[in-house]
Amino acid sequence: MHKRVHQRVLLVEGEDDKRVIPEIVEANGLTWGETAAEAIVFIKPIGGIDKLTEPGTISAEAKASGLQTLGVVIDANDSAEQRFQSLRSACLESFPNLPDSLPIDGLIHDTNGLRLGIWLMPDNQSRGMLETFLAYLAGGDESDPLFEHAKRACDQAKQIGAPFSDAHAGKSHIHCWLAWQKEPGRQLHDAVKFSYLDATSRRAQPFIQWFRKLYEL
């Protein structure tokens, strides 16, 4: 049995990314596809940043038969610069001559007939993660008072002993906000799919533009 050839591949950290990104893309006018075989991009959870930056992980993906474009979307967490340097080092074997710093509009780099794209959530410069990016979409292009209240509520909960870490504050904020919606507790991808979060807002467009340009869509 032959392994399926995927010309366009996107590596992500986990299952939330795998489910959310196609919904963001579809909200902006692209049809993702109902099955992996139909998908415009084959999206693959890699199991976290440590797995992604292990020696050999990126090179193995780059050597896959038929590959034309390899995208990587990961969280910046505490430092976009440190995260990029770690990922850059892991990519150099297969993609030499990468720039020393990550462009604000995301990396797109061609070498040896392959294209590499890198995006650090939320915006290639700020600390944060997928949930930070999704928080940008609460209220569309306007500030959402309810989301600001959710942030304050989580911060107050932290002060009186809520055990979530500072690094996961963004997760707490978005899930608190979702708990207060008409249908409380929607999963992140459903929050995009059913327009609780506005993926067509201007805050989402830099990511969409990077995605379209990377995969020539």
Short mmCIF file of C-alpha atoms in Angstrom, two decimals:
data_model
loop_
_atom_site.label_atom_id
_atom_site.label_comp_id
_atom_site.label_asym_id
_atom_site.label_seq_id
_atom_site.Cartn_x
_atom_site.Cartn_y
_atom_site.Cartn_z
CA MET A 1 0.00 0.00 0.00
CA HIS A 2 1.51 3.32 -1.08
CA LYS A 3 1.73 6.22 1.35
CA ARG A 4 -0.36 9.18 0.19
CA VAL A 5 1.63 12.04 -1.30
CA HIS A 6 0.88 15.45 0.20
CA GLN A 7 2.23 18.44 -1.71
CA ARG A 8 1.13 20.96 0.93
CA VAL A 9 1.66 20.16 4.62
CA LEU A 10 1.10 22.23 7.75
CA LEU A 11 2.68 21.16 11.03
CA VAL A 12 0.93 22.33 14.20
CA GLU A 13 1.45 21.65 17.88
CA GLY A 14 -1.79 19.90 18.83
CA GLU A 15 -5.38 18.92 18.14
CA ASP A 16 -6.86 22.35 18.92
CA ASP A 17 -4.71 23.90 16.19
CA LYS A 18 -5.69 21.12 13.79
CA ARG A 19 -9.38 21.83 14.30
CA VAL A 20 -9.28 25.63 14.59
CA ILE A 21 -7.08 26.63 11.63
CA PRO A 22 -9.31 25.07 8.94
CA GLU A 23 -12.31 26.92 10.41
CA ILE A 24 -10.40 30.23 10.31
CA VAL A 25 -9.41 29.58 6.70
CA GLU A 26 -12.94 28.60 5.64
CA ALA A 27 -14.41 31.70 7.29
CA ASN A 28 -12.22 33.71 4.92
CA GLY A 29 -13.58 32.21 1.74
CA LEU A 30 -11.47 29.10 1.12
CA THR A 31 -12.97 25.61 1.07
CA TRP A 32 -10.77 23.35 3.18
CA GLY A 33 -12.27 19.99 2.21
CA GLU A 34 -14.33 17.45 4.10
CA THR A 35 -11.66 14.74 4.31
CA ALA A 36 -7.88 14.59 4.58
CA ALA A 37 -7.75 13.44 0.96
CA GLU A 38 -9.75 16.49 -0.18
CA ALA A 39 -8.03 19.03 2.06
CA ILE A 40 -6.26 21.94 0.39
CA VAL A 41 -3.51 21.46 2.99
CA PHE A 42 -2.69 18.33 4.98
CA ILE A 43 -2.57 19.48 8.60
CA LYS A 44 -0.54 17.39 11.01
CA PRO A 45 -0.32 17.74 14.82
CA ILE A 46 3.27 17.05 15.81
CA GLY A 47 2.80 16.74 19.57
CA GLY A 48 4.33 19.93 20.93
CA ILE A 49 7.31 22.19 20.35
CA ASP A 50 9.81 19.79 21.91
CA LYS A 51 8.90 17.08 19.41
CA LEU A 52 8.96 19.57 16.54
CA THR A 53 12.48 20.78 17.35
CA GLU A 54 13.93 17.32 17.97
CA PRO A 55 16.83 16.59 15.59
CA GLY A 56 15.50 14.95 12.46
CA THR A 57 11.82 15.88 12.77
CA ILE A 58 11.81 18.75 10.26
CA SER A 59 14.30 17.04 7.93
CA ALA A 60 12.12 13.92 7.82
CA GLU A 61 9.07 16.01 6.91
CA ALA A 62 11.06 17.91 4.28
CA LYS A 63 12.18 14.65 2.63
CA ALA A 64 8.63 13.33 2.24
CA SER A 65 7.87 12.28 -1.30
CA GLY A 66 5.99 14.86 -3.33
CA LEU A 67 6.25 17.66 -0.78
CA GLN A 68 6.28 21.17 -2.22
CA THR A 69 5.39 23.39 0.73
CA LEU A 70 5.87 22.86 4.46
CA GLY A 71 4.22 25.26 6.88
CA VAL A 72 4.75 25.43 10.64
CA VAL A 73 2.40 27.17 13.08
CA ILE A 74 3.41 27.17 16.74
CA ASP A 75 2.82 29.26 19.85
CA ALA A 76 5.26 32.02 20.75
CA ASN A 77 4.58 31.42 24.44
CA ASP A 78 6.86 33.65 26.55
CA SER A 79 9.13 34.84 23.72
CA ALA A 80 8.55 34.90 19.97
CA GLU A 81 12.26 35.55 19.39
CA GLN A 82 13.44 32.58 21.46
CA ARG A 83 10.84 30.29 19.93
CA PHE A 84 11.83 31.32 16.41
CA GLN A 85 15.53 30.75 17.10
CA SER A 86 14.79 27.27 18.41
CA LEU A 87 12.69 26.44 15.35
CA ARG A 88 15.16 28.05 12.97
CA SER A 89 17.95 25.81 14.28
CA ALA A 90 15.78 22.75 13.72
CA CYS A 91 15.07 23.82 10.12
CA LEU A 92 18.56 24.76 8.95
CA GLU A 93 19.55 21.25 7.86
CA SER A 94 16.80 21.19 5.25
CA PHE A 95 16.32 24.92 4.71
CA PRO A 96 19.68 26.71 4.82
CA ASN A 97 20.07 30.49 4.63
CA LEU A 98 17.02 31.22 6.76
CA PRO A 99 16.86 34.83 7.96
CA ASP A 100 18.12 35.56 11.47
CA SER A 101 14.80 37.01 12.58
CA LEU A 102 11.16 36.27 11.86
CA PRO A 103 9.40 38.81 9.60
CA ILE A 104 6.39 40.45 11.22
CA ASP A 105 4.17 39.11 8.43
CA GLY A 106 5.45 35.54 8.83
CA LEU A 107 8.28 33.67 7.13
CA ILE A 108 8.08 32.31 3.60
CA HIS A 109 11.40 30.89 2.38
CA ASP A 110 12.22 28.97 -0.82
CA THR A 111 15.22 26.69 -1.06
CA ASN A 112 16.18 23.65 -3.14
CA GLY A 113 12.74 23.44 -4.72
CA LEU A 114 10.93 23.46 -1.37
CA ARG A 115 9.03 26.23 0.37
CA LEU A 116 9.01 26.70 4.14
CA GLY A 117 6.56 28.89 6.04
CA ILE A 118 6.63 29.79 9.75
CA TRP A 119 4.01 31.61 11.79
CA LEU A 120 4.23 32.13 15.55
CA MET A 121 0.89 32.61 17.27
CA PRO A 122 -0.44 35.14 17.85
CA ASP A 123 1.29 37.65 15.55
CA ASN A 124 4.99 36.73 15.15
CA GLN A 125 6.07 39.27 17.76
CA SER A 126 3.89 39.14 20.87
CA ARG A 127 4.05 36.55 23.62
CA GLY A 128 1.08 34.22 23.61
CA MET A 129 -0.52 31.30 21.83
CA LEU A 130 -3.44 30.18 19.67
CA GLU A 131 -5.88 31.35 22.32
CA THR A 132 -4.29 34.81 22.29
CA PHE A 133 -4.92 34.99 18.55
CA LEU A 134 -8.52 33.89 19.04
CA ALA A 135 -8.98 36.57 21.72
CA TYR A 136 -8.22 39.11 18.98
CA LEU A 137 -11.34 37.86 17.20
CA ALA A 138 -13.75 38.39 20.09
CA GLY A 139 -15.93 41.30 19.05
CA GLY A 140 -14.56 41.43 15.53
CA ASP A 141 -12.85 44.75 14.80
CA GLU A 142 -14.15 46.38 17.97
CA SER A 143 -13.10 45.91 21.57
CA ASP A 144 -15.47 43.51 23.32
CA PRO A 145 -16.44 44.70 26.82
CA LEU A 146 -17.51 41.20 27.83
CA PHE A 147 -14.10 39.80 26.93
CA GLU A 148 -12.37 42.53 28.92
CA HIS A 149 -14.59 41.59 31.86
CA ALA A 150 -13.67 37.92 31.41
CA LYS A 151 -9.98 38.85 31.58
CA ARG A 152 -10.51 40.82 34.78
CA ALA A 153 -12.50 37.96 36.29
CA CYS A 154 -9.72 35.47 35.52
CA ASP A 155 -7.09 37.82 36.91
CA GLN A 156 -9.08 38.20 40.11
CA ALA A 157 -9.50 34.44 40.34
CA LYS A 158 -5.75 34.07 39.99
CA GLN A 159 -5.23 36.48 42.89
CA ILE A 160 -7.37 34.38 45.20
CA GLY A 161 -5.79 31.06 44.30
CA ALA A 162 -6.88 29.84 40.86
CA PRO A 163 -4.02 27.50 39.94
CA PHE A 164 -3.64 28.20 36.20
CA SER A 165 -0.14 29.36 35.25
CA ASP A 166 0.67 32.80 33.88
CA ALA A 167 1.60 31.13 30.59
CA HIS A 168 -1.95 29.75 30.32
CA ALA A 169 -3.77 32.98 31.19
CA GLY A 170 -4.86 33.36 27.55
CA LYS A 171 -6.53 29.96 27.66
CA SER A 172 -8.40 30.92 30.82
CA HIS A 173 -9.56 34.23 29.31
CA ILE A 174 -11.02 32.77 26.12
CA HIS A 175 -12.71 29.82 27.83
CA CYS A 176 -14.20 32.09 30.50
CA TRP A 177 -15.59 34.32 27.75
CA LEU A 178 -17.00 31.31 25.88
CA ALA A 179 -18.69 30.13 29.09
CA TRP A 180 -20.77 33.33 29.05
CA GLN A 181 -22.09 33.02 25.49
CA LYS A 182 -25.63 32.09 24.43
CA GLU A 183 -24.55 28.46 24.16
CA PRO A 184 -21.91 28.26 26.91
CA GLY A 185 -18.71 26.29 26.58
CA ARG A 186 -18.30 25.96 22.83
CA GLN A 187 -15.04 24.35 21.78
CA LEU A 188 -12.59 26.69 20.09
CA HIS A 189 -13.16 25.45 16.55
CA ASP A 190 -16.93 25.64 16.99
CA ALA A 191 -16.59 29.18 18.35
CA VAL A 192 -15.05 30.12 14.99
CA LYS A 193 -17.37 27.96 12.89
CA PHE A 194 -20.52 29.46 14.43
CA SER A 195 -19.16 33.03 14.46
CA TYR A 196 -18.84 33.52 18.20
CA LEU A 197 -15.36 34.60 17.14
CA ASP A 198 -15.07 36.70 13.98
CA ALA A 199 -12.34 35.17 11.85
CA THR A 200 -13.01 37.71 9.09
CA SER A 201 -11.91 40.63 11.28
CA ARG A 202 -8.87 42.71 10.34
CA ARG A 203 -6.93 41.14 13.22
CA ALA A 204 -7.07 37.76 11.45
CA GLN A 205 -6.05 39.03 8.01
CA PRO A 206 -2.24 38.98 8.40
CA PHE A 207 -2.41 35.26 9.18
CA ILE A 208 -4.79 34.62 6.28
CA GLN A 209 -2.56 36.56 3.90
CA TRP A 210 0.48 34.55 5.02
CA PHE A 211 -1.44 31.29 4.60
CA ARG A 212 -2.69 32.16 1.12
CA LYS A 213 0.72 33.34 -0.05
CA LEU A 214 2.55 30.35 1.41
CA TYR A 215 0.30 27.78 -0.26
CA GLU A 216 -0.46 29.90 -3.35
CA LEU A 217 -4.22 29.77 -2.77
#
